[in-house]
Each structure stands twice: as structure tokens, then as C-alpha cells.
Amino acid sequence: MAAAMDWLPWALLLLSLTRDTRAFYVPGVAPINFHQNDPVEIKAVKLTSSRTQLPYEYYSLPFCQPSKITYKAENLGEVLRGDRIVNTPFQVLMNSEKKCEVLCSQSNKPVTLTVEESRLVAERITEDYYVHLIADNLPVATRLELYSNRDGDDKKKEKDVQFEHGYRLGFTDVNKIYLHNHLSFILYYHREDLEEEQEHTYRVVRFEVIPQSIRLEDIKADEKSSCILPEGTNSSPQEIDPSKENELYFTYSVHWEESDIKWASRWDTYLTMSDVQIHWFSIINSVVVVFFLSGILSMIIIRTLRKDIANYNKEDDIEDTMEESGWKLVHGDVFRPPQYPMILSSLLGSGIQLFCMILIVIFVAMLGMLSPSSRGALMTTACFLFMFMGVFGGFSAGRLYRTLKGHRWKKGAFCTATLYPGVVFGICFVLNCFIWGKHSSGAVPFPTMVALLCMWFGISLPLVYLGYYFGFRKQPYDNPVRTNQIPRQIPEQRWYMNRFVGILMAGILPFGAMFIELFFIFSAIWENQFYYLFGFLFLVFIILVVSCSQISIVMVYFQLCAEDYRWWWRNFLVSGGSAFYVLVYAIFYFVNKVLPWVRKPPALSGQVGGEEDAREKPKCQSLSCQEWGEPKPFCSRTCIFLEQRESVFSVFWETKACRISDRILHAKPVR
């Protein structure tokens, strides 16, 4: 009773500190209901480019700014991704149309870009930057209409609509640079069913944009910040001359449409799986590799090992053993501790820590709990899980270190907690310094870096010590055979038993089980797309773990047959041999897929890419205007071409399209 009374003041203090706690929801998980004419805030996320891979803040360019700039509080994953979510001056009201509105216009005066600002905008356009906005946590998208058949009669039947994230900042044409200074927002809402006499509520379910370039002389603005866009298609785009000051208007229009899509399905357009057959082909290919390795292992274990292991613990079989050959001769040296046992156990502990983190993250993402609608959730979860999985890594490293006759457990625990994370942190810090020099939002801010260090030394390090302590105190692994006091002499090895040759040979099969999925992962990384095929990724991950385990056992068996008992380090390196091929494939992908595209000039108006080659022959065809009323203002042209992409291992046919908006022109009239 006295002990309970001692805790009572502390409990009251805790309650007093939490009295102002408020409920919250994860963005993208709880819907927001809007009433008629409620404000729908348009926020900017960042500018991205597949050419430079350097994101920038929205206001790093001279866009129109609101009276007060407010940055959204972001989680760890959003900061590491380079997101800098900020408010914008766009005024959008629920289910309220706007024909044309001028931004940052004072007394009907256009915006003047200085020479430096003009040069910066021109540079970002030539680097093919995209602008990313969000409305109700839903990213803006540009509609792409693709056709797999070039015959004019069948195009309408085989039209495929896809969405491109964000919108292009501008385009170039005949060495001239043009800026998309007018944005036509198309927002879709779903009307919620309510009882009678209740006001209808709406939910935003899609956010599209049509970027347009309209020169200053063709826009008629008044003192009320309203404007009139030119009718027809004979207007000229807004040119940006980087060598002088430029005057222009930033304008936008808003159109609302009712949609049958429910709020829970609004992300389906962004996360639609494509090329499902290729993923299943990858899974089947991986399963074949696993069955092949399983057959080799079964033959080795059943025919050779099972009947002989029990004989080596008997003293009366020594004479028979001396007459044996191959792996049976080194049974007394197999479990001899290797060189640098502390480093080996530390690396193994870090591997266990990474394995647990990756397994949980992929599994949880496969269940849909780490949806892209929760921005930064995937990376935040990965960082925290890596910190908390230190207890398992420390336990595994401590028990192995004791098995290898180690005694300095405190130094081993510190090595486990700092060796691998320290190398990764050092490399990231050096790269971050270069990104800092480019003033990119992708650079990790100094406070975030301090927070990561605090997580490392405040969470991961103590947990690694805790796990290492209990692992070191636990009974070491029992060796099935005794170790001889005098090491056996190792005979001269053949060339194919060289350590590096073994690593290269062992990495081929595990890499072959996952390289197709790597293609889609690299495409998502370099093209700033969402990767959401975690079901396939989980299957490939399990197959990769099984194949690495099997190939390690096979390679150790071949090594022991050559009477070389130094298998500890080689087994560790052989199981990671596929990582070398991942590095080679990443370089191959960058050189053959990214660099040729980066070296091309930016997309021209009415043309895809730079100079045409034999494989890229775009065909443009005017599409019929959708009826919004008279006149029909919104027409677009779509360039379609097929590009055959060949790689060393496979051939992928990818349909690409670019949508080039005609310079319209005129806001969509109110229905």
C-alpha cells in the first residue's frame, strides 16, 4: 500500500502533462468530408526530375506566394524523401467552378522575372522538372491516353488511360524555352449518401491538371484578378528568355466533376499494377532456380552425409577415417574459429538486424498498411524498425562470438552497433554534403541528422548491448564434432576454388531469381514513380533468402571436399555474392536506360525526345474534343510510340506516350 502511495504523485503528474493531448489521424487513412464551397487547400510538395534526381522545394522557383508561407510538419520519411509540403495561393472551393483566375497580380500588373530568375526557370525546364501538388493528400496527375494499335479504325477500341505524376514545368521547341503558366485543375468528387434534410458532403477522389503555356499578350486580366483566355488554338506559348527579364501571368482555372469512385478506391489509379504477366514469369523463374538448388542439396544430403556424420564422434573410427578422402578428412578442423571472429560476428549481427527489418517492412506493406497515401510511412517504419531490431542482431552476434571463443563481449557489442551503421552513415554524410552544395531539398537537414544520431546512440546502441549481453551469456552452439589441437595442412587448391571465383559463381543463381523484379524497382526509383507491388516483392524476397541459403550450403560442401576447412568467411561472402551482380545490373541499367535518355534534349512541343532514331517514330493524331458546351475548348494531341527495350537477360516492350496540350486557350465553361 505504501508503495502504491509513492507512485500516486508521479501518476498525477503524468496525467497533468497529457491533459492537452488531441486525437489525430494518419494522412490518407481517415476521409475528410467537405460541404459546398468549403475550401480545398492545394499544397505543393516538391519539384522532381528524372534527369538530375535532385528534388527542390516548390518556392525555389519564383512562383506566386501566399501572404504567409506555412510548411507542413513532416515525418522522418518525408524529410528523407525530400518532400517540403507548403501552402500555395490557389483558392479552390468545393464544387465551385473558376473560369480563370490570376495569381499574385497587383493592379492588373504581370509578374516580372529577373534575369537570374529567368535563367533558373529555363534551367529547370531544360532539366525536365515536374511539379508535384496535392489536394486533400491526393497527388496531382496528368492524364495519358495510350494506344497499342496504330490503325486509325481501332484506336478508340484499344485506348488505355494512364496517369503521370505531377505536371511538366515547361517544354522547349526549336531551342526556345516555354513555361506552363496556366494550370487547368480538374477535380473529381464523390457525393456521400445522407438522410433527407441533411446537407450533402463531398470527398475528393481524383486530382488532374492540364498545364498550358499562354503568352502575356493573349491573356486579358482585370483588376478583380479575373482573366479571359484566348479562344481557339492560334495563341502563342509563354517564352522564357534566360538572357533578359520576362513578364508573364500565372493563372489557373478549376473544374469539378462528380465521380462514382469511392474514397477508399481513389488511389487505385496511381497504384494500378501493370505487366502482371512479367511478374508471374519472374516468380516462376525464381521457383525453378530454388527447385534446382533443392535437388542438388537433396542428392548431397541423402546420398553422402546422413550415414556418415554420426561416425566422427567415435574414437574407434579414427583408422577408418584416415583412409577416407575429401570432406571426411577435415571433420576435426571444420569448427576451428576463423580469423577476426569479432568482425565476423558483428557483420552477422547487422545482417540479422537488416533481415528482420526488411522482412517486417515488406510483409506489412504487402498487407496494405504502408500505403503511399501515408507519405513517408515506409521509410519512417524502416528506420525505426532497424533501430529496434538491434536487440535481435546483438543477441545473434553475442552468441556466435562466444561460440568462436571470444571473450571481449563489450568491445564486440560496440563493434556490432557501430561497424555497419557507421559505414552507411559516413557514405550518406559525404553524399549529403554534395546535395547540400546543390541547395536541393533532398539534402537531409542538420536537425534531422542529429535526430538520426540520437536514434542510433539512444535506441539502437543500448538495444544491441542488451541483446549482446544475453546472447553472450547463453550457452554457445554445440559443435557436432571435436576440433583437433593441431591444424591440418590445406592442400593446394584448383583455380575454380579461388574465393573470388566462388563468389562470382554462387551469386548468379540468386540474382537470376530476382533480376526481373529489380528492373521494376529501378524504374520506379529513377522515374519517381510509386512502387506498390509488395506482394510480388515479398515472394521474391522469400525465394531469394531460400536460394542464398541453399547456394551457401552447396559451396561449403564443395570447399570441404577440396579439404579446405576455412569456410566461415567464405560462406559469409558467398551468400552475398548476388549483391555484386545487383551492383553490376544497377550500373548497366544506369548506363543503358538512364544516361541515353538524360543526354537527349528535353521533350519538344509536338515531339517526343530529341532526334528521332530508327526505333522511336512518334505519330501524333488530333483527338476529338469532349463536349463541355460551346465552344469546345479542351482538345489535346497525344503522341504515341512503341519503344523496344532490350537488355542482357530479357526483352521488354513498353508503351510510352506523351501528352502535349494544345495551347488553349479557354477555361472549361460551367455546365
XYZ file of C-alpha atoms in Angstrom, residues 34-547:
514
model
C -16.362 18.808 -47.496
C -19.518 20.845 -47.785
C -20.479 23.064 -50.672
C -17.967 25.930 -51.110
C -15.673 24.630 -48.378
C -12.014 25.490 -49.126
C -9.946 22.653 -50.582
C -6.342 23.501 -49.903
C -3.850 22.960 -52.723
C -0.360 22.300 -51.370
C 2.969 21.934 -53.138
C 5.274 19.016 -52.392
C 8.437 19.468 -54.449
C 9.971 19.619 -57.913
C 11.498 16.414 -59.266
C 13.408 15.400 -62.362
C 14.449 12.001 -63.682
C 17.422 13.681 -65.308
C 19.087 15.156 -62.238
C 17.489 13.097 -59.424
C 17.704 16.228 -57.261
C 14.391 17.400 -55.763
C 13.848 21.067 -54.986
C 11.366 22.996 -52.912
C 8.388 24.492 -54.701
C 9.365 28.061 -53.868
C 12.926 27.576 -55.076
C 11.427 28.927 -58.310
C 9.689 32.323 -58.500
C 6.124 31.005 -58.257
C 3.406 33.148 -56.781
C 3.428 33.012 -52.985
C 0.612 33.417 -50.450
C 0.678 36.178 -47.880
C 2.098 33.755 -45.310
C 4.120 30.674 -46.225
C 3.404 27.720 -43.917
C 5.305 24.466 -44.102
C 3.597 21.278 -43.003
C 5.118 19.327 -40.110
C 6.653 16.273 -41.771
C 7.657 12.866 -40.518
C 11.112 11.359 -40.877
C 10.324 9.560 -44.123
C 9.030 12.705 -45.825
C 12.166 14.640 -44.893
C 14.447 11.864 -46.176
C 12.452 11.756 -49.442
C 12.982 15.468 -49.983
C 9.330 16.453 -49.505
C 8.751 20.017 -48.340
C 4.973 20.390 -48.246
C 3.935 24.037 -48.279
C 0.765 26.041 -48.881
C 0.064 27.752 -52.215
C -2.053 30.771 -53.252
C -4.517 28.652 -55.260
C -8.042 29.318 -53.992
C -10.211 26.253 -54.655
C -13.717 25.822 -53.237
C -15.603 22.540 -53.172
C -17.798 22.110 -56.263
C -17.231 25.720 -57.289
C -16.031 26.434 -60.824
C -13.485 29.049 -61.792
C -13.039 30.042 -65.407
C -9.786 31.899 -64.987
C -8.020 33.441 -62.004
C -4.803 35.431 -61.902
C -2.228 34.746 -59.187
C -0.096 37.401 -57.458
C -1.460 40.177 -59.634
C -1.357 43.680 -58.212
C -3.378 46.350 -60.043
C -3.516 44.226 -63.182
C 0.273 44.112 -63.460
C 2.048 40.975 -64.676
C 4.832 39.217 -62.787
C 8.327 40.251 -63.771
C 11.073 37.631 -63.625
C 14.561 38.984 -63.186
C 17.429 37.747 -65.317
C 18.584 35.377 -62.571
C 15.069 34.049 -62.023
C 14.547 33.611 -65.761
C 17.823 31.743 -66.066
C 16.885 29.463 -63.171
C 13.416 28.710 -64.602
C 14.910 27.984 -68.018
C 17.470 25.673 -66.466
C 14.776 23.721 -64.582
C 12.691 23.380 -67.756
C 15.603 22.051 -69.796
C 16.315 19.594 -66.980
C 12.761 18.270 -67.423
C 11.437 19.067 -63.951
C 7.954 18.110 -62.813
C 5.840 19.997 -60.284
C 4.010 17.957 -57.639
C 0.900 19.322 -55.942
C -1.590 17.676 -53.597
C -5.249 18.295 -52.785
C -6.658 16.512 -49.742
C -3.433 14.446 -49.685
C -4.113 13.268 -53.247
C -1.263 13.964 -55.699
C -1.954 15.770 -58.932
C -1.682 13.720 -62.115
C -1.580 14.333 -65.845
C -3.809 12.092 -67.948
C -2.059 9.998 -70.608
C -4.007 8.278 -73.365
C -2.141 5.314 -74.853
C -2.913 3.191 -77.888
C -1.287 -0.158 -78.558
C -2.639 -0.334 -82.133
C -1.665 2.313 -84.652
C -4.519 1.614 -87.040
C -6.857 4.575 -87.071
C -10.031 2.481 -87.008
C -9.136 0.531 -83.906
C -7.607 3.217 -81.727
C -10.768 4.109 -79.929
C -11.376 0.488 -79.038
C -7.918 -0.056 -77.567
C -7.420 3.230 -75.755
C -5.681 2.875 -72.412
C -5.741 5.763 -69.940
C -2.833 6.134 -67.536
C -1.715 8.905 -65.225
C 1.636 10.633 -64.943
C 2.584 12.023 -61.546
C 2.766 15.791 -61.421
C 2.940 18.060 -64.451
C 5.792 19.329 -66.588
C 7.199 22.696 -65.643
C 7.554 23.617 -69.303
C 8.884 22.473 -72.665
C 11.295 23.517 -75.409
C 10.744 23.973 -79.118
C 13.334 24.994 -81.706
C 15.822 25.983 -78.994
C 13.212 28.162 -77.324
C 12.013 27.588 -73.776
C 8.360 27.867 -72.758
C 6.791 27.849 -69.308
C 3.455 26.304 -68.349
C 1.969 29.372 -66.707
C -1.705 28.328 -66.758
C -2.999 25.295 -64.859
C -6.432 23.830 -65.555
C -7.359 21.860 -62.437
C -9.908 19.079 -62.858
C -11.080 17.713 -59.516
C -13.452 14.798 -59.082
C -15.684 14.420 -56.050
C -17.870 11.638 -54.681
C -21.180 12.668 -53.185
C -21.898 10.876 -49.909
C -25.387 9.418 -49.385
C -27.115 11.095 -46.468
C -30.547 11.127 -44.975
C -33.104 13.675 -46.024
C -32.846 17.251 -44.770
C -29.099 16.877 -44.327
C -26.578 18.864 -46.270
C -24.636 16.870 -48.837
C -20.989 16.178 -48.157
C -18.312 15.626 -50.778
C -14.993 13.798 -50.855
C -12.141 14.445 -53.285
C -11.366 11.268 -55.241
C -9.170 12.463 -58.129
C -6.952 15.423 -58.898
C -5.901 16.101 -62.504
C -4.234 19.025 -64.205
C -3.767 20.207 -67.777
C -0.721 22.504 -67.942
C -0.779 25.184 -70.641
C 1.558 27.873 -71.847
C -0.104 31.146 -72.833
C 1.806 34.325 -73.560
C 1.167 37.554 -71.740
C -0.465 39.376 -74.685
C -3.147 36.683 -75.099
C -4.407 36.876 -71.512
C -6.851 39.627 -70.649
C -6.800 40.344 -66.913
C -8.907 42.801 -64.927
C -8.471 44.455 -61.546
C -10.519 41.756 -59.773
C -7.859 39.102 -60.555
C -10.141 37.537 -63.142
C -8.941 36.845 -66.636
C -10.093 35.718 -70.058
C -8.125 33.168 -72.003
C -7.903 33.294 -75.788
C -10.372 31.306 -77.814
C -9.204 28.886 -80.443
C -5.799 27.301 -80.940
C -3.863 30.147 -82.552
C -2.361 31.633 -79.392
C 1.365 31.528 -78.737
C 3.061 29.998 -75.701
C 4.823 31.962 -72.983
C 8.506 32.071 -73.846
C 11.194 32.381 -71.176
C 14.333 34.144 -72.398
C 17.142 33.403 -69.895
C 19.150 36.423 -71.040
C 16.642 39.109 -70.068
C 13.702 39.920 -67.829
C 10.390 38.259 -68.661
C 6.849 39.390 -67.920
C 4.008 36.887 -67.603
C 0.797 35.979 -65.818
C 0.383 32.951 -63.565
C -3.234 31.834 -63.972
C -5.386 28.840 -63.162
C -8.904 27.509 -63.654
C -10.935 24.965 -61.692
C -13.443 22.452 -62.932
C -15.332 19.923 -60.785
C -16.830 16.614 -61.870
C -18.867 14.064 -59.992
C -17.403 10.565 -59.880
C -18.634 7.115 -58.906
C -15.236 6.298 -57.394
C -15.469 5.932 -53.639
C -12.967 7.470 -51.274
C -11.437 4.092 -50.333
C -10.596 3.421 -54.007
C -9.277 6.822 -55.009
C -5.626 5.673 -55.008
C -6.320 2.824 -57.422
C -5.472 4.993 -60.422
C -1.977 5.588 -59.033
C -1.339 2.038 -57.812
C -2.729 0.034 -60.722
C -0.488 -2.954 -61.387
C 0.827 -3.280 -64.920
C 2.751 -6.087 -66.607
C 1.407 -8.657 -64.162
C 2.408 -11.476 -66.520
C 6.047 -10.422 -66.323
C 5.938 -10.545 -62.523
C 4.456 -14.031 -62.569
C 7.128 -15.057 -65.043
C 9.699 -13.761 -62.555
C 8.142 -15.817 -59.753
C 8.098 -18.982 -61.883
C 11.688 -18.380 -62.923
C 12.707 -17.992 -59.280
C 10.875 -21.153 -58.228
C 12.710 -23.127 -60.925
C 16.029 -21.881 -59.518
C 15.013 -22.916 -56.000
C 13.952 -26.390 -57.151
C 17.247 -26.800 -58.985
C 19.233 -25.960 -55.859
C 16.959 -28.121 -53.722
C 17.642 -31.091 -55.998
C 21.396 -30.652 -55.623
C 21.094 -30.370 -51.842
C 18.858 -33.417 -51.573
C 21.315 -35.503 -53.571
C 24.217 -34.405 -51.374
C 22.459 -34.893 -48.053
C 20.665 -38.146 -48.802
C 23.496 -39.969 -50.574
C 26.536 -38.704 -48.712
C 26.041 -37.008 -45.399
C 23.301 -38.674 -43.405
C 25.001 -42.034 -42.954
C 28.446 -40.621 -42.076
C 28.012 -37.733 -39.618
C 27.439 -39.942 -36.592
C 30.713 -41.828 -37.109
C 33.067 -38.937 -36.432
C 32.376 -38.673 -32.723
C 33.558 -42.273 -32.158
C 37.163 -42.842 -31.255
C 37.293 -46.320 -32.766
C 36.721 -44.949 -36.281
C 39.974 -42.962 -36.476
C 41.763 -45.581 -38.550
C 38.866 -45.793 -40.986
C 38.789 -42.040 -41.209
C 42.431 -41.869 -42.188
C 41.608 -43.985 -45.218
C 38.843 -41.652 -46.328
C 39.256 -38.729 -48.719
C 37.607 -35.432 -49.392
C 35.493 -33.626 -46.833
C 35.650 -36.545 -44.374
C 39.323 -35.830 -43.714
C 38.731 -32.318 -42.332
C 35.990 -33.099 -39.822
C 38.403 -32.335 -36.982
C 39.096 -28.800 -38.292
C 35.704 -27.715 -39.588
C 34.714 -25.805 -36.450
C 38.070 -24.172 -35.844
C 37.476 -20.451 -35.101
C 38.219 -18.183 -38.094
C 40.314 -15.054 -38.267
C 38.744 -11.856 -36.936
C 35.843 -13.549 -35.121
C 34.643 -10.245 -33.644
C 34.200 -8.598 -37.058
C 32.507 -11.695 -38.469
C 30.022 -11.888 -35.594
C 29.387 -8.137 -35.830
C 28.608 -8.317 -39.531
C 26.368 -11.321 -38.939
C 24.502 -9.439 -36.215
C 23.985 -6.457 -38.538
C 22.715 -8.858 -41.191
C 20.174 -10.316 -38.770
C 19.116 -6.785 -37.873
C 18.632 -5.872 -41.533
C 16.858 -9.150 -42.315
C 14.294 -8.664 -39.548
C 13.685 -5.076 -40.599
C 13.231 -5.897 -44.309
C 11.020 -8.912 -43.602
C 8.635 -6.953 -41.381
C 8.523 -3.897 -43.661
C 7.752 -5.888 -46.818
C 5.188 -8.053 -45.029
C 3.382 -5.067 -43.502
C 3.494 -3.210 -46.831
C 2.083 -6.290 -48.556
C -0.918 -6.116 -46.210
C -1.533 -2.518 -47.329
C -0.588 -0.851 -44.033
C 2.174 1.256 -45.603
C 0.228 2.746 -48.489
C 1.767 5.663 -50.410
C -1.200 7.702 -49.178
C 0.604 7.766 -45.828
C 3.527 9.842 -47.024
C 6.917 8.754 -45.744
C 5.425 5.900 -43.710
C 7.523 3.246 -45.449
C 10.861 4.932 -44.827
C 9.926 6.000 -41.303
C 8.903 2.453 -40.415
C 12.121 1.066 -41.905
C 14.304 3.457 -39.882
C 12.578 2.764 -36.569
C 12.421 -0.981 -37.153
C 16.153 -1.080 -37.868
C 16.789 0.638 -34.549
C 14.532 -1.695 -32.566
C 15.764 -4.848 -34.306
C 19.177 -4.184 -32.758
C 18.260 -6.431 -29.846
C 17.980 -9.449 -32.179
C 21.157 -8.551 -34.035
C 23.049 -8.136 -30.764
C 21.754 -11.462 -29.425
C 22.829 -13.375 -32.550
C 26.228 -11.676 -32.672
C 26.877 -12.274 -28.952
C 26.076 -15.974 -29.068
C 28.163 -16.529 -32.205
C 31.075 -14.569 -30.706
C 31.081 -16.816 -27.669
C 30.888 -19.898 -29.884
C 34.006 -18.635 -31.668
C 35.878 -18.482 -28.310
C 35.618 -14.718 -27.967
C 35.956 -13.033 -24.548
C 35.712 -9.246 -25.030
C 31.947 -9.003 -25.281
C 31.724 -5.257 -24.568
C 34.027 -4.421 -27.454
C 32.144 -6.900 -29.642
C 28.815 -5.282 -28.795
C 30.169 -1.823 -29.632
C 31.554 -3.146 -32.935
C 28.171 -4.687 -33.789
C 26.321 -1.459 -33.050
C 28.683 0.854 -34.954
C 30.506 -1.032 -37.748
C 27.799 -1.359 -40.421
C 25.695 1.695 -39.388
C 28.865 3.774 -39.195
C 29.909 2.888 -42.746
C 26.409 3.636 -44.090
C 26.160 6.894 -42.152
C 29.604 8.012 -43.355
C 28.779 7.366 -47.026
C 25.401 9.096 -46.725
C 27.001 12.074 -44.973
C 29.538 12.555 -47.777
C 26.810 12.308 -50.434
C 24.621 14.654 -48.414
C 27.361 17.278 -48.489
C 27.279 17.273 -52.297
C 23.484 17.558 -52.285
C 23.761 20.426 -49.811
C 26.005 22.180 -52.321
C 23.218 21.982 -54.915
C 20.696 23.514 -52.442
C 18.381 20.580 -53.064
C 15.536 19.627 -50.736
C 16.838 16.064 -50.983
C 19.647 17.034 -48.602
C 18.964 15.826 -45.073
C 18.745 18.901 -42.793
C 21.189 19.142 -39.915
C 18.478 18.753 -37.206
C 17.241 15.575 -38.878
C 20.787 14.254 -38.992
C 21.155 14.953 -35.282
C 17.852 13.163 -34.678
C 19.138 10.119 -36.581
C 22.300 10.137 -34.491
C 20.210 10.296 -31.329
C 18.146 7.338 -32.539
C 21.335 5.444 -33.324
C 23.064 6.040 -29.994
C 19.913 6.344 -27.896
C 17.891 3.395 -29.199
C 19.934 1.062 -31.375
C 23.170 1.072 -29.364
C 21.569 0.234 -25.978
C 19.397 -2.474 -27.546
C 22.408 -4.039 -29.261
C 24.258 -4.077 -25.933
C 21.234 -5.629 -24.249
C 20.879 -8.367 -26.848
C 24.641 -8.962 -26.957
C 24.757 -9.377 -23.172
C 22.073 -12.062 -23.115
C 23.437 -13.745 -26.231
C 26.954 -13.900 -24.795
C 25.660 -15.367 -21.546
C 23.651 -18.029 -23.342
C 25.141 -21.479 -23.945
C 27.230 -21.423 -27.158
C 26.297 -23.530 -30.134
C 27.351 -27.166 -29.700
C 29.756 -28.432 -32.328
C 28.781 -31.909 -33.605
C 32.446 -32.973 -33.864
C 35.573 -32.314 -31.864
C 38.233 -29.889 -33.067
C 41.805 -31.116 -33.401
C 44.536 -29.322 -31.475
C 46.892 -29.101 -34.467
C 45.500 -27.554 -37.657
C 45.566 -29.744 -40.704
C 47.632 -28.650 -43.686
C 45.493 -27.421 -46.555
C 46.449 -28.837 -49.966
C 46.904 -26.606 -52.989
C 43.534 -25.597 -54.391
C 42.427 -25.577 -58.017
C 41.759 -22.287 -59.760
C 37.989 -22.609 -59.599
C 38.157 -22.938 -55.804
C 39.519 -19.408 -55.541
C 37.498 -17.235 -53.163
C 36.550 -14.609 -55.720
C 35.668 -17.169 -58.377
C 33.421 -18.925 -55.870
C 31.658 -15.674 -55.015
C 31.024 -14.916 -58.694
C 29.757 -18.433 -59.378
C 27.495 -18.514 -56.322
C 25.855 -15.145 -56.983
C 24.474 -15.998 -60.421
C 21.540 -18.189 -59.382
C 20.172 -15.977 -56.552
C 20.488 -12.944 -58.824
C 18.668 -14.783 -61.588
C 15.784 -15.315 -59.181
C 15.230 -11.589 -58.631
C 16.629 -9.566 -61.535
C 13.252 -9.116 -63.274
C 11.766 -7.533 -60.151
C 14.868 -5.343 -59.906
C 14.010 -3.856 -63.298
C 10.699 -2.524 -61.976
C 12.292 -1.302 -58.732
C 14.967 0.627 -60.636
C 12.346 2.041 -62.992
C 10.316 3.294 -60.030
C 13.397 4.849 -58.407
C 14.767 6.629 -61.476
C 11.397 7.745 -62.832
C 9.982 8.963 -59.474
C 7.067 6.547 -59.611
C 5.146 4.675 -56.921
C 6.255 1.082 -56.361
C 3.433 -0.857 -54.788
C 3.931 -4.461 -55.929
C 4.864 -5.632 -52.454
C 3.066 -8.951 -52.863
C 5.401 -9.941 -55.685
C 8.325 -8.398 -53.828
C 7.587 -10.485 -50.719
C 7.543 -13.712 -52.749
C 10.793 -12.774 -54.494
C 12.369 -11.905 -51.134
C 11.484 -15.307 -49.651
C 12.793 -17.072 -52.753
C 15.998 -15.015 -52.565
C 16.562 -15.994 -48.920
C 15.989 -19.682 -49.684
C 18.233 -19.660 -52.766
